[in-house]
mmCIF file of C-alpha atoms and ligand atoms in Angstrom:
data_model
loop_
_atom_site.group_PDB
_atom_site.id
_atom_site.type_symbol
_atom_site.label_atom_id
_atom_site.label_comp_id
_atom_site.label_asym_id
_atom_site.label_seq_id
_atom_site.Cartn_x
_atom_site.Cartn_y
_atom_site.Cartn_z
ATOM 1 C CA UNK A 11 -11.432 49.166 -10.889
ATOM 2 C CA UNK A 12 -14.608 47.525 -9.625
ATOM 3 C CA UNK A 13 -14.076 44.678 -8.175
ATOM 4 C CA UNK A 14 -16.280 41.832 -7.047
ATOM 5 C CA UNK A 15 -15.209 39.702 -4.260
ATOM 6 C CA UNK A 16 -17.177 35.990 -3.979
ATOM 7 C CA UNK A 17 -16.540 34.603 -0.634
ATOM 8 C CA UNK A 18 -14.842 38.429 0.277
ATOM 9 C CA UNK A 19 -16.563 37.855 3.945
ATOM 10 C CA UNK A 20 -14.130 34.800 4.554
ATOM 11 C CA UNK A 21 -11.045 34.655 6.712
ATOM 12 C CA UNK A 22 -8.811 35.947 3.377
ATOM 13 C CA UNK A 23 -11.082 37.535 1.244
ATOM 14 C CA UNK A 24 -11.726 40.099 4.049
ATOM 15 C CA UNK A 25 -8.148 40.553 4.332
ATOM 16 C CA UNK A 26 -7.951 41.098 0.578
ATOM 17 C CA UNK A 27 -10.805 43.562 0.796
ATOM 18 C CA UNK A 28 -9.249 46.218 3.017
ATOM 19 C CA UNK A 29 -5.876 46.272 0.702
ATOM 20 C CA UNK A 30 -8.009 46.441 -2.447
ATOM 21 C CA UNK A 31 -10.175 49.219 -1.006
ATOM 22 C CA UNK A 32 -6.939 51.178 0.698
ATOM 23 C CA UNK A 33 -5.610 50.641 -3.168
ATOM 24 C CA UNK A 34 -8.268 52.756 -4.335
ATOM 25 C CA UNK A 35 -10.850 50.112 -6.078
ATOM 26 C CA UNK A 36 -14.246 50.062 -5.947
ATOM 27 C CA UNK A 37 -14.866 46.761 -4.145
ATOM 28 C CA UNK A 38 -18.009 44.521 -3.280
ATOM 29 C CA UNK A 39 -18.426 41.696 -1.451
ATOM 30 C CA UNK A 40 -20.220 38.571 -2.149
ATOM 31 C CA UNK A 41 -20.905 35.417 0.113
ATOM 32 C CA UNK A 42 -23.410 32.806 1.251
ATOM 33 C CA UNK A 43 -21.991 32.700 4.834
ATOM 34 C CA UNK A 44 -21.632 29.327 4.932
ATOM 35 C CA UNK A 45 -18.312 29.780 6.526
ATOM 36 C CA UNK A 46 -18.366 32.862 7.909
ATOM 37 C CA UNK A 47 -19.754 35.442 9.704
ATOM 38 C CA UNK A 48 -22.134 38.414 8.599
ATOM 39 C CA UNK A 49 -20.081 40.380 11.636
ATOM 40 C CA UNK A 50 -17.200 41.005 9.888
ATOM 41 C CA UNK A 51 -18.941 43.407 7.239
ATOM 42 C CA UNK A 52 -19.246 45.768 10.182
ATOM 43 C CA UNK A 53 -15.327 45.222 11.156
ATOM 44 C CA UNK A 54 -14.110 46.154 7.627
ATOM 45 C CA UNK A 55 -16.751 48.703 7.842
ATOM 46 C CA UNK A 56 -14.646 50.154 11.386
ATOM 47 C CA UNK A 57 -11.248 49.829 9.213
ATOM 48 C CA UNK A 58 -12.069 51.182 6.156
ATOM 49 C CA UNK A 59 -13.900 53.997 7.365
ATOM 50 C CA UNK A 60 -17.331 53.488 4.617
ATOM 51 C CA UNK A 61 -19.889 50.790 3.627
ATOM 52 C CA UNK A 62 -19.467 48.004 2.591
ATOM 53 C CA UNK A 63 -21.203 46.911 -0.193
ATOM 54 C CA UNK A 64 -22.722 43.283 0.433
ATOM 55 C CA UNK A 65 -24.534 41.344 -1.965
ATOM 56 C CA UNK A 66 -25.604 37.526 -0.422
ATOM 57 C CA UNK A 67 -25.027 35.203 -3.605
ATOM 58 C CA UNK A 68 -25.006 31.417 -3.365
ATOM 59 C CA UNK A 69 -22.442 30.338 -6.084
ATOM 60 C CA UNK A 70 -24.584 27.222 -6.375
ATOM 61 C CA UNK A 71 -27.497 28.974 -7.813
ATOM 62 C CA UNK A 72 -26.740 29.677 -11.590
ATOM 63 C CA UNK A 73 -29.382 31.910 -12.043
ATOM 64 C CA UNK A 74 -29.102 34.180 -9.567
ATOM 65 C CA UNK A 75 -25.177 34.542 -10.043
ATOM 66 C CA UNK A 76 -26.261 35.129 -13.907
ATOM 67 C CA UNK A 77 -29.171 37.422 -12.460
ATOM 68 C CA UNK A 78 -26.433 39.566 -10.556
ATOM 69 C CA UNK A 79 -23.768 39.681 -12.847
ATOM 70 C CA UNK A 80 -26.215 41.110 -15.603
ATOM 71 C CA UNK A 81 -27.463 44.428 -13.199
ATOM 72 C CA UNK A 82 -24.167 44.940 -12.387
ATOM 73 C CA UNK A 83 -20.664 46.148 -14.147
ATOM 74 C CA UNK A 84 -17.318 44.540 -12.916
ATOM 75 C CA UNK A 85 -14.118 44.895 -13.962
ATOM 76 C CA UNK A 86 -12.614 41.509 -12.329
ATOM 77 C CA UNK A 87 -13.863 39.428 -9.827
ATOM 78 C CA UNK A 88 -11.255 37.642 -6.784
ATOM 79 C CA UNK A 89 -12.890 34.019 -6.671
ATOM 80 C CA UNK A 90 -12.597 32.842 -2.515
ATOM 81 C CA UNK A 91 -15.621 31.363 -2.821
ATOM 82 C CA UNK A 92 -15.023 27.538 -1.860
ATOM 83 C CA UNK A 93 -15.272 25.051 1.410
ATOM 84 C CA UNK A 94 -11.784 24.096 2.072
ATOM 85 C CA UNK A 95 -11.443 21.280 5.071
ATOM 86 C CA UNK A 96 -9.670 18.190 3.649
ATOM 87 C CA UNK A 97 -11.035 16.116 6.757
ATOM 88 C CA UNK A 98 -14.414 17.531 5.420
ATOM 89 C CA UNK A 99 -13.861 16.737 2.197
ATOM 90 C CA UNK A 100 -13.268 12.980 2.140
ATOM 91 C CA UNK A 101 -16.410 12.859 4.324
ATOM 92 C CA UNK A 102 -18.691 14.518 1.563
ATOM 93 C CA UNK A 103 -16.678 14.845 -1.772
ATOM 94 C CA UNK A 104 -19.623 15.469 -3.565
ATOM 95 C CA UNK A 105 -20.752 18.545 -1.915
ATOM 96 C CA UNK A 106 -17.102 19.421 -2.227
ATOM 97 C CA UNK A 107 -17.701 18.998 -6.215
ATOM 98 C CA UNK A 108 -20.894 20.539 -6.465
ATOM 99 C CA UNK A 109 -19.726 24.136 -4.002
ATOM 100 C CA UNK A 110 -16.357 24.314 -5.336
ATOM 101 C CA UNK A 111 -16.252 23.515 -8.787
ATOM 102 C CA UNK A 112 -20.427 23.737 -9.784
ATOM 103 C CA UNK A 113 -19.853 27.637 -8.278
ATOM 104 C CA UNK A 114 -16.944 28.026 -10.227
ATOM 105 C CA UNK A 115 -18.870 27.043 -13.645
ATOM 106 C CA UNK A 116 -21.814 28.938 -12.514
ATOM 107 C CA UNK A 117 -19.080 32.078 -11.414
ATOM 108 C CA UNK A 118 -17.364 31.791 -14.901
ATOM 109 C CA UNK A 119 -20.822 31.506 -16.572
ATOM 110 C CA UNK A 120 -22.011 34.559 -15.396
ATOM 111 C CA UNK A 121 -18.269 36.444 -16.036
ATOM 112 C CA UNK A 122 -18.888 35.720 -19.470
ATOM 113 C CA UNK A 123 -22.581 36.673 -20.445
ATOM 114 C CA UNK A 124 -21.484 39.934 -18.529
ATOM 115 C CA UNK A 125 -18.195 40.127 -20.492
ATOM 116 C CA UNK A 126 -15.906 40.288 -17.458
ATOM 117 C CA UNK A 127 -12.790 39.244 -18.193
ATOM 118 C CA UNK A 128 -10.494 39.307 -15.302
ATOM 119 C CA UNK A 129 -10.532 36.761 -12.096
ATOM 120 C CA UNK A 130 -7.789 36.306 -9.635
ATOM 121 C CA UNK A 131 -8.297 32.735 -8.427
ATOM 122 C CA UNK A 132 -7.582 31.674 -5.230
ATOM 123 C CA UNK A 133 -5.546 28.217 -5.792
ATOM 124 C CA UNK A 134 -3.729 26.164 -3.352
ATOM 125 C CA UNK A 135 -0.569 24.512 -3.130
ATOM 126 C CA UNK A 136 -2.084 21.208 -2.193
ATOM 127 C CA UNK A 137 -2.260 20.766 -5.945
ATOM 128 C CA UNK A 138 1.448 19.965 -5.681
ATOM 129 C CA UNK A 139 0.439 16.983 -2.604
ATOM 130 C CA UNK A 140 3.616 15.383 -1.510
ATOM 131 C CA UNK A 141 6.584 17.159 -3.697
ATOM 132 C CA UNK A 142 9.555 15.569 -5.042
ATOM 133 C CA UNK A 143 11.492 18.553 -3.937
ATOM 134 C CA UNK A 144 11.517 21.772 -2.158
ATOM 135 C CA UNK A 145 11.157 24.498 -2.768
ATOM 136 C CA UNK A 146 7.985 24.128 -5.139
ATOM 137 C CA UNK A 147 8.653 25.585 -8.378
ATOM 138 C CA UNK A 148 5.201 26.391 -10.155
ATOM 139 C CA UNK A 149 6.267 23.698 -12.741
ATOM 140 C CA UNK A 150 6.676 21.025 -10.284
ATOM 141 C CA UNK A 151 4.226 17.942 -11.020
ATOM 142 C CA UNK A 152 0.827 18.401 -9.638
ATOM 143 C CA UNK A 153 -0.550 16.030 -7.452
ATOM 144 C CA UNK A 154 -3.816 15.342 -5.551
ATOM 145 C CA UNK A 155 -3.995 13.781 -2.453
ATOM 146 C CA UNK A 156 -7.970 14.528 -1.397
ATOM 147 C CA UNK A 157 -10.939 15.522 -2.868
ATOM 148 C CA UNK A 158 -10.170 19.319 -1.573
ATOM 149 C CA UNK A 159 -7.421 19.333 -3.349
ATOM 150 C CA UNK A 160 -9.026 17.735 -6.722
ATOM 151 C CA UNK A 161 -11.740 20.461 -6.767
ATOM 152 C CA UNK A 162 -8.795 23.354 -6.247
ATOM 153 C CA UNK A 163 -6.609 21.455 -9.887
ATOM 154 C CA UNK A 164 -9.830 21.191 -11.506
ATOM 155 C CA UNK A 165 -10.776 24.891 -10.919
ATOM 156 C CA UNK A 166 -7.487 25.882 -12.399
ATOM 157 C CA UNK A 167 -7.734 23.382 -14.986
ATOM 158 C CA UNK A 168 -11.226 24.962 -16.470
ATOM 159 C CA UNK A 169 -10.013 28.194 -15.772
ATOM 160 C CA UNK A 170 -6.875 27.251 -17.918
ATOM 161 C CA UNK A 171 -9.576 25.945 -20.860
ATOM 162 C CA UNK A 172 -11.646 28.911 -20.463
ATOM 163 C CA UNK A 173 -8.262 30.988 -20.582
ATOM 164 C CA UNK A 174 -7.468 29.315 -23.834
ATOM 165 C CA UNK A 175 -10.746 29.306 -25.510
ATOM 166 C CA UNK A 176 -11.042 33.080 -25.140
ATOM 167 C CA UNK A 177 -7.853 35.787 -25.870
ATOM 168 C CA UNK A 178 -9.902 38.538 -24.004
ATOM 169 C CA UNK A 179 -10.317 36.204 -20.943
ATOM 170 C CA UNK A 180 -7.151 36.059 -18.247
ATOM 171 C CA UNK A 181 -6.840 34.830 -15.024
ATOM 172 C CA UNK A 182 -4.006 34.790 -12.428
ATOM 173 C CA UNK A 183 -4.029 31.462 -10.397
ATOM 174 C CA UNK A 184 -3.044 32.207 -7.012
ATOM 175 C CA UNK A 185 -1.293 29.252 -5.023
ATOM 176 C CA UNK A 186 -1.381 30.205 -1.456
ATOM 177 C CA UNK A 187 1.125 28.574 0.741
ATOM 178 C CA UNK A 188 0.053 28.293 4.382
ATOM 179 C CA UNK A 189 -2.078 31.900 5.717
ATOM 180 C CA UNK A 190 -1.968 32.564 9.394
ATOM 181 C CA UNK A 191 -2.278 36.391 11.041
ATOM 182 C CA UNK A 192 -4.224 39.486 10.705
ATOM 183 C CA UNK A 193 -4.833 42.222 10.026
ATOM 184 C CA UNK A 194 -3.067 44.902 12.581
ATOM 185 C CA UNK A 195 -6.328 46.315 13.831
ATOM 186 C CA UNK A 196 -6.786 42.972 15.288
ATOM 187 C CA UNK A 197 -10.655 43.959 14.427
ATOM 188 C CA UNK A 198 -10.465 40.961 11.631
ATOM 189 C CA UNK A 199 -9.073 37.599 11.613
ATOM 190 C CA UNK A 200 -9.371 33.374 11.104
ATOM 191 C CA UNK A 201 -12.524 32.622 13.128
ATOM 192 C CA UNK A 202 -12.760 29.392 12.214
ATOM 193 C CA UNK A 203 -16.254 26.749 12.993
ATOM 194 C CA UNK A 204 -16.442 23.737 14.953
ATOM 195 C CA UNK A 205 -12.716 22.132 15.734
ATOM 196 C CA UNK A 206 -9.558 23.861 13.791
ATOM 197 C CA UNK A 207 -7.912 22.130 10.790
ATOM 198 C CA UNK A 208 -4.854 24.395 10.750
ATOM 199 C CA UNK A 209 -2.084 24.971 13.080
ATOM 200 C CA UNK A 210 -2.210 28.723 13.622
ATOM 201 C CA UNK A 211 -5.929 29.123 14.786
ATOM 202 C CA UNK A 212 -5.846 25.815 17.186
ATOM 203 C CA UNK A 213 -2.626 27.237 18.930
ATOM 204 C CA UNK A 214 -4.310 30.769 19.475
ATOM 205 C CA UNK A 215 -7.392 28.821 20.678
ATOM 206 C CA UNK A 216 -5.234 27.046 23.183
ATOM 207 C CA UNK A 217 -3.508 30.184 24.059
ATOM 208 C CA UNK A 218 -6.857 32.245 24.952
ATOM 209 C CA UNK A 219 -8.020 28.928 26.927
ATOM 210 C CA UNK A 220 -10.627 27.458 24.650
ATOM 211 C CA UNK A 221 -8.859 24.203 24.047
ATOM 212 C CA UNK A 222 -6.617 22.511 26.579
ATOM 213 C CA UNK A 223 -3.748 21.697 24.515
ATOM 214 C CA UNK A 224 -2.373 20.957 21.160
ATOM 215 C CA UNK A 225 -2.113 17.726 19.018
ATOM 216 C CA UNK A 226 1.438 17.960 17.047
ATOM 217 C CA UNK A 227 1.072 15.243 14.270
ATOM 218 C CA UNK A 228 4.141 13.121 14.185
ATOM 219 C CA UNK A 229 7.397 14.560 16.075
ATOM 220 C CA UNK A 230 9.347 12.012 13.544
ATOM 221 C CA UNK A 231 9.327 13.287 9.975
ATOM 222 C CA UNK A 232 12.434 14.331 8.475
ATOM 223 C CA UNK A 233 12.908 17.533 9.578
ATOM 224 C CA UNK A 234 14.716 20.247 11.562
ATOM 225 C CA UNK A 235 13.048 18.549 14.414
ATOM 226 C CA UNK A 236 10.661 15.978 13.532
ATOM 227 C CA UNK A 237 7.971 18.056 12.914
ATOM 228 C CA UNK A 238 6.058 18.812 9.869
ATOM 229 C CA UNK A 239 7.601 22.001 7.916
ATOM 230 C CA UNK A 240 5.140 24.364 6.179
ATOM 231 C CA UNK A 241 5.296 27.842 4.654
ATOM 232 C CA UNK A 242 3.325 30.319 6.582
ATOM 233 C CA UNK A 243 2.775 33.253 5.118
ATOM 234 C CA UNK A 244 1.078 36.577 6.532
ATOM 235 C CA UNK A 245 -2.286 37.295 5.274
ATOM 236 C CA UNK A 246 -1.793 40.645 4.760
ATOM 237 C CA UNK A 247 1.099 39.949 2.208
ATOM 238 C CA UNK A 248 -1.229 37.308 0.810
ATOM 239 C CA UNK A 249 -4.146 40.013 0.081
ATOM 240 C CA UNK A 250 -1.127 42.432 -1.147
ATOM 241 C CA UNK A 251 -0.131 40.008 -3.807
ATOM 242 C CA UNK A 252 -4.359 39.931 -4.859
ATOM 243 C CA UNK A 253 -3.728 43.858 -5.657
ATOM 244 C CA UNK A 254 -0.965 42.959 -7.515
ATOM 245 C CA UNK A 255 -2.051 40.356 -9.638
ATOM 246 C CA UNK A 256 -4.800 42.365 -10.560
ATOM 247 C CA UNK A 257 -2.722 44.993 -11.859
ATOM 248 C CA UNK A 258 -0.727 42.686 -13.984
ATOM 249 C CA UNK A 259 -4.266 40.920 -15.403
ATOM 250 C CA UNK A 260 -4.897 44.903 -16.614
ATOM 251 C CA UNK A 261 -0.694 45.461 -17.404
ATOM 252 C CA UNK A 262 0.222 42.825 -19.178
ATOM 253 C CA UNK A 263 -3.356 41.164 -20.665
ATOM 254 C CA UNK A 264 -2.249 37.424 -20.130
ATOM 255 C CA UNK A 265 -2.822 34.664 -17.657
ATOM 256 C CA UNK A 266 -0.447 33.255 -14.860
ATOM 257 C CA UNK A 267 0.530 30.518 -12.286
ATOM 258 C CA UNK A 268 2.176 31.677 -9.195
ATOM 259 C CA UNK A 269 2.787 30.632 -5.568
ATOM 260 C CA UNK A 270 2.353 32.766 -2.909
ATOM 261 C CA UNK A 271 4.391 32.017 -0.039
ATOM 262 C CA UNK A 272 8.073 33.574 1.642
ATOM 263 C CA UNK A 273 10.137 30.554 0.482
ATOM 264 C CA UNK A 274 10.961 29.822 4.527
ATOM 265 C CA UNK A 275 10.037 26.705 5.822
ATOM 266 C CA UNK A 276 8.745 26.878 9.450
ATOM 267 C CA UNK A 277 7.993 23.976 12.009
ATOM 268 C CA UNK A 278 5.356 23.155 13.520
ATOM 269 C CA UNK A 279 7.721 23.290 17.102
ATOM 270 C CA UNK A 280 9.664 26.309 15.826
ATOM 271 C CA UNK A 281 5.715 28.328 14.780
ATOM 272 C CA UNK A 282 4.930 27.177 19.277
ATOM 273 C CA UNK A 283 7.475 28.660 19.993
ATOM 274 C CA UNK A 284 7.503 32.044 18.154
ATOM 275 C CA UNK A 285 3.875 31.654 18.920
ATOM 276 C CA UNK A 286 4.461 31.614 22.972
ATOM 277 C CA UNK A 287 6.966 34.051 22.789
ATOM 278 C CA UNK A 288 4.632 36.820 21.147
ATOM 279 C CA UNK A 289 1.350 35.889 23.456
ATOM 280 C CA UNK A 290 4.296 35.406 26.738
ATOM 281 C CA UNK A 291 2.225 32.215 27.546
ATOM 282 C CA UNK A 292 3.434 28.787 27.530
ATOM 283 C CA UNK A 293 1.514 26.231 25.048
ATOM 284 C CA UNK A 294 1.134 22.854 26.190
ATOM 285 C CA UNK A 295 1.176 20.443 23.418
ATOM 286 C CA UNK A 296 1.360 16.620 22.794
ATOM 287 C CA UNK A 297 3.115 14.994 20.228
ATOM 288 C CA UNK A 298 0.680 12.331 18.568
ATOM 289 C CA UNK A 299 0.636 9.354 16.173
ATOM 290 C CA UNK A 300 0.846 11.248 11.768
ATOM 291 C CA UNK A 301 -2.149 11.768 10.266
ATOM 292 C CA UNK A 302 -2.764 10.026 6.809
ATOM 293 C CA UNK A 303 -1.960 12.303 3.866
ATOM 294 C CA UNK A 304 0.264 14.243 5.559
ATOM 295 C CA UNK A 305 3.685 15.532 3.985
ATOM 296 C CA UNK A 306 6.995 16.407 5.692
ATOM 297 C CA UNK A 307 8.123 19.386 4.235
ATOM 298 C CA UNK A 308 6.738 21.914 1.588
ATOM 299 C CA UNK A 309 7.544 25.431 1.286
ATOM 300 C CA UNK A 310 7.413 27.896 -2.079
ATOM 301 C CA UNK A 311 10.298 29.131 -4.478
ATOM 302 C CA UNK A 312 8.323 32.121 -4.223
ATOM 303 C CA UNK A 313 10.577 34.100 -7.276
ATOM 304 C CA UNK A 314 8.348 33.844 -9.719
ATOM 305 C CA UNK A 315 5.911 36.054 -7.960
ATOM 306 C CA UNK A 316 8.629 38.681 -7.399
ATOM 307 C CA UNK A 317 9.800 38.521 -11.178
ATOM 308 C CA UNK A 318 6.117 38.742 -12.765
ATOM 309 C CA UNK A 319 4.031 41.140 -9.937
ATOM 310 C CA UNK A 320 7.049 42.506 -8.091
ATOM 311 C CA UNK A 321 5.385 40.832 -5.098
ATOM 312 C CA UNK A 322 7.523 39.429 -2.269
ATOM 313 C CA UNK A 323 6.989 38.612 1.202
ATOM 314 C CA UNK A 324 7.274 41.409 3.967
ATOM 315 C CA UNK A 325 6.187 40.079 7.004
ATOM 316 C CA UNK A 326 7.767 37.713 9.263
ATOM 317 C CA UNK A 327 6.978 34.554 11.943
ATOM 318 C CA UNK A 328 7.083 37.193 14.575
ATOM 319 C CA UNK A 329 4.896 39.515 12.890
ATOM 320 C CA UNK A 330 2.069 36.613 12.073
ATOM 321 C CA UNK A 331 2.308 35.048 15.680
ATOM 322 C CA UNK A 332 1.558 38.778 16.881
ATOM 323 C CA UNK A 333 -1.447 39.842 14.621
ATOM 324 C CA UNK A 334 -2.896 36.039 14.921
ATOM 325 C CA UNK A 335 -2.693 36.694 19.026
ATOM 326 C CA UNK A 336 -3.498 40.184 19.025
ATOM 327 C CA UNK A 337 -7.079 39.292 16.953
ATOM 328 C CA UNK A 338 -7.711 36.479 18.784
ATOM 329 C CA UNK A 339 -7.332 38.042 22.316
ATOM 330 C CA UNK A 340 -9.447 40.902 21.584
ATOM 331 C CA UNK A 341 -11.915 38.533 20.513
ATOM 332 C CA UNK A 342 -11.680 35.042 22.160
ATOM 333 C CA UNK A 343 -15.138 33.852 20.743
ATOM 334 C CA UNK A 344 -14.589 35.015 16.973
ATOM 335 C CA UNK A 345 -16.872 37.393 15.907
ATOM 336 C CA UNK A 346 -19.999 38.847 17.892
ATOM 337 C CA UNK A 347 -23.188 36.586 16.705
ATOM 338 C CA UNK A 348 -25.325 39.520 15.444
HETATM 339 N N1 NAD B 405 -6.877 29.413 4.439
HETATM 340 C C1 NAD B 405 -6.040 28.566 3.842
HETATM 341 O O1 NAD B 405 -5.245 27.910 4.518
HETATM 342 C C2 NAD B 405 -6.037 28.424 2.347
HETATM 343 C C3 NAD B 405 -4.897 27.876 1.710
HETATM 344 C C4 NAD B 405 -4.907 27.731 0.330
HETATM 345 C C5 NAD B 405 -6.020 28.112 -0.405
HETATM 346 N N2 NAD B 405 -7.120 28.626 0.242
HETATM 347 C C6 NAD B 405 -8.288 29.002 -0.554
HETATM 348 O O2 NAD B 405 -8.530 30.379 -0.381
HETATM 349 C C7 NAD B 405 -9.926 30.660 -0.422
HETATM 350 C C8 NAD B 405 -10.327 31.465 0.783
HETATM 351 O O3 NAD B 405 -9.957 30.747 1.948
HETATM 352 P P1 NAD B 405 -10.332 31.265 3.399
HETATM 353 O O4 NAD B 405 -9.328 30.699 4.327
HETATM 354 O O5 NAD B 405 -10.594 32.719 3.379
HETATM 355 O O6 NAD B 405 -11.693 30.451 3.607
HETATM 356 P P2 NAD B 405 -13.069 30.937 4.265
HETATM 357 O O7 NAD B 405 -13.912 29.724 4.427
HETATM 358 O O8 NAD B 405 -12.788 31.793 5.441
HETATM 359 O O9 NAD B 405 -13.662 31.878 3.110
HETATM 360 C C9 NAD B 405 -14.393 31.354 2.013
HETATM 361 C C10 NAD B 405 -15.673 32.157 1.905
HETATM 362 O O10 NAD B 405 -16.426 31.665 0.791
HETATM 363 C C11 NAD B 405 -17.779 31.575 1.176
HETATM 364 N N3 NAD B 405 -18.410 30.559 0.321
HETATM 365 C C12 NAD B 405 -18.162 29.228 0.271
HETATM 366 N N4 NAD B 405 -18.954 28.638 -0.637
HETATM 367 C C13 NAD B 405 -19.719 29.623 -1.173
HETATM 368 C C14 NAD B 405 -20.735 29.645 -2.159
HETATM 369 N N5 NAD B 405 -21.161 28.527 -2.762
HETATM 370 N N6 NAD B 405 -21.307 30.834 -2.474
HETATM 371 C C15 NAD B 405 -20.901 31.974 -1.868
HETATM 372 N N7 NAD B 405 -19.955 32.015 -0.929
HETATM 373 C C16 NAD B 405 -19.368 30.843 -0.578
HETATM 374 C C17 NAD B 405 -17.751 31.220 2.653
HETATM 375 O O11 NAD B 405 -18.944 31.577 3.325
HETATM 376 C C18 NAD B 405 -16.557 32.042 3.136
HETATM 377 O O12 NAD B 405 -16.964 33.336 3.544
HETATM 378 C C19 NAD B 405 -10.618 29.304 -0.533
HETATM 379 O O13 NAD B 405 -10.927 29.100 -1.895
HETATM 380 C C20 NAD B 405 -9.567 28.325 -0.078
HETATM 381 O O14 NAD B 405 -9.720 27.067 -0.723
HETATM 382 C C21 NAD B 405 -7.131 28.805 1.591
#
């Protein structure tokens, strides 16, 4: 297939990119760089062994997402394309609104004139906020808890509509779990701005020395050990499960609602720990006052992804703490600036 990948340079669309292309798709990327960096073309470039096809496209600009999609013939598109800090988003909801779901009309938009009628979308399962029980079921009651996490239900929801208004139009919802690691190479990886929002990329910036030690939020939840308990999941099985729902979208010609995540739940002392035990450092850490918003425990029934794309998780803590260390060692800085 040819695929087009919106916001393919990010931390998992570039993941997503090498499977797709090792798959045997024709795949191009897409991206305003406003969260990313223009060096990691030439990193999938050194994996993949070829070009890869760029096109820079602002979501936000109707017209020229229109303008691209009509000189160009796709067979699906993988939507990455958003801003995703929660912090951020309370700060400036509206630009939250306007880049996530304004690109997503303007993205759907200019599926449609072009007659493309596959996306894989990539959801989030903040839409389920604080659980009533774990493990999330994909029926579980959905739940906002920030303006993120609004703009990732309304993007389903008007993908659902669109779904529904159209019988040639399907779309796979995606609902990653927590994404850490990289890809073996260690050539790509999370290279995140400014100040970390998740757990995985501040500990590897402690680890390589960039930031003295880490903040634990609240050692007193109700948990294994007090500490929160998430569902990490290797990006590398994350950009499998892309490949996957893309060939169900062409199999089975209907849409779908899936999480993506192992079904383990990790803490946030038991992910240090594997963490220092793959880089054989020590990481200091502090345990500090909960942040607001914050949830105890959530982690996937991932067996509906298993039953509908015969996707399951591969890789384990060990394997994520590794490939997270691995790409951040070789490159303690992130990318090169070009
Ligand atoms: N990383 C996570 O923890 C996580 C968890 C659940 C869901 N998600 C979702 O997965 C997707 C990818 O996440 P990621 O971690 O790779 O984030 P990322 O920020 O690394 O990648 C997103 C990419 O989209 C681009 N982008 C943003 N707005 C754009 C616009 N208007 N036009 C064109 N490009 C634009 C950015 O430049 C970036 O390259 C996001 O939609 C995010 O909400 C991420």
């Amino acid at each position: 297939m040819r695929i087009l990948l919106c916001g393919g340079a990010g931390y998992i669309g570039a993941h997503a990119y090498v499977v797709l292309v090792e798959r045997g798709h024709d795949v191009v990327v897409a991206d305003n760089f406003s969260n990313s960096s223009p060096g990691v073309l030439a990193r999938l470039r050194q994996i993949t062994g070829r070009p890869v096809p760029f096109q820079p496209l602002d979501l936000r600009d109707r017209d020229a997402v229109t303008g691209f999609f009509a000189h160009q013939a796709f067979d699906a598109v993988v939507h990455f394309a958003a801003l995703k800090s929660v912090g951020e988003s309370c700060e400036r909801p509206l630009d939250y609104f306007h880049n996530n779901i304004g690109g997503t009309l303007n993205l759907l938009h200019g599926m449609r004139e072009a007659g493309v009628e596959r996306l894989v979308f990539s959801s989030s399962a903040t839409v389920y906020g604080d659980p009533d029980h774990v493990p999330v079921r994909e029926d579980a009651r959905l739940q906002v808890t920030n303006p993120y996490g609004r703009t990732k239900l309304v993007m389903e929801e008007l993908i659902g509509d669109l779904c529904r208004s159209d019988a040639g139009f399907h779309a796979a919802n995606l609902r990653y779990f927590n994404p850490v690691g990289a890809h073996a190479s260690g050539l790509i990886g999370e290279d995140p701005t400014g100040i970390p929002n998740n757990l995985m990329p501040y500990i590897c910036q402690v680890a390589v020395g960039r930031r003295d030690r880490l903040s634990v939020f609240g050692g007193d939840w109700p948990t294994v050990d007090g500490t929160g308990v998430r569902d990490y999941i290797h990006v590398m099985d994350l950009a499998r499960a892309h490949a996957d729902a893309l060939d169900f979208l062409v199999r089975e010609r209907r849409s779908l609602t899936v999480n993506v995540g192992t079904g383990q739940g990790v803490s946030v002392l038991q992910l240090v720990e594997a963490f220092a035990q793959a880089a054989a450092r020590r990481i200091p850490y502090q345990v500090v006052a909960r942040r607001p918003g914050d949830v105890a425990e959530v982690y996937a029934d991932p067996s509906l992804a298993q039953r509908t794309l015969g996707w399951r998780a591969e890789l384990g803590v060990e394997a994520m703490c590794r490939d997270a260390w691995r790409w951040q060692s070789q490159n303690p800085q992130g990318y090169p600036v070009a």
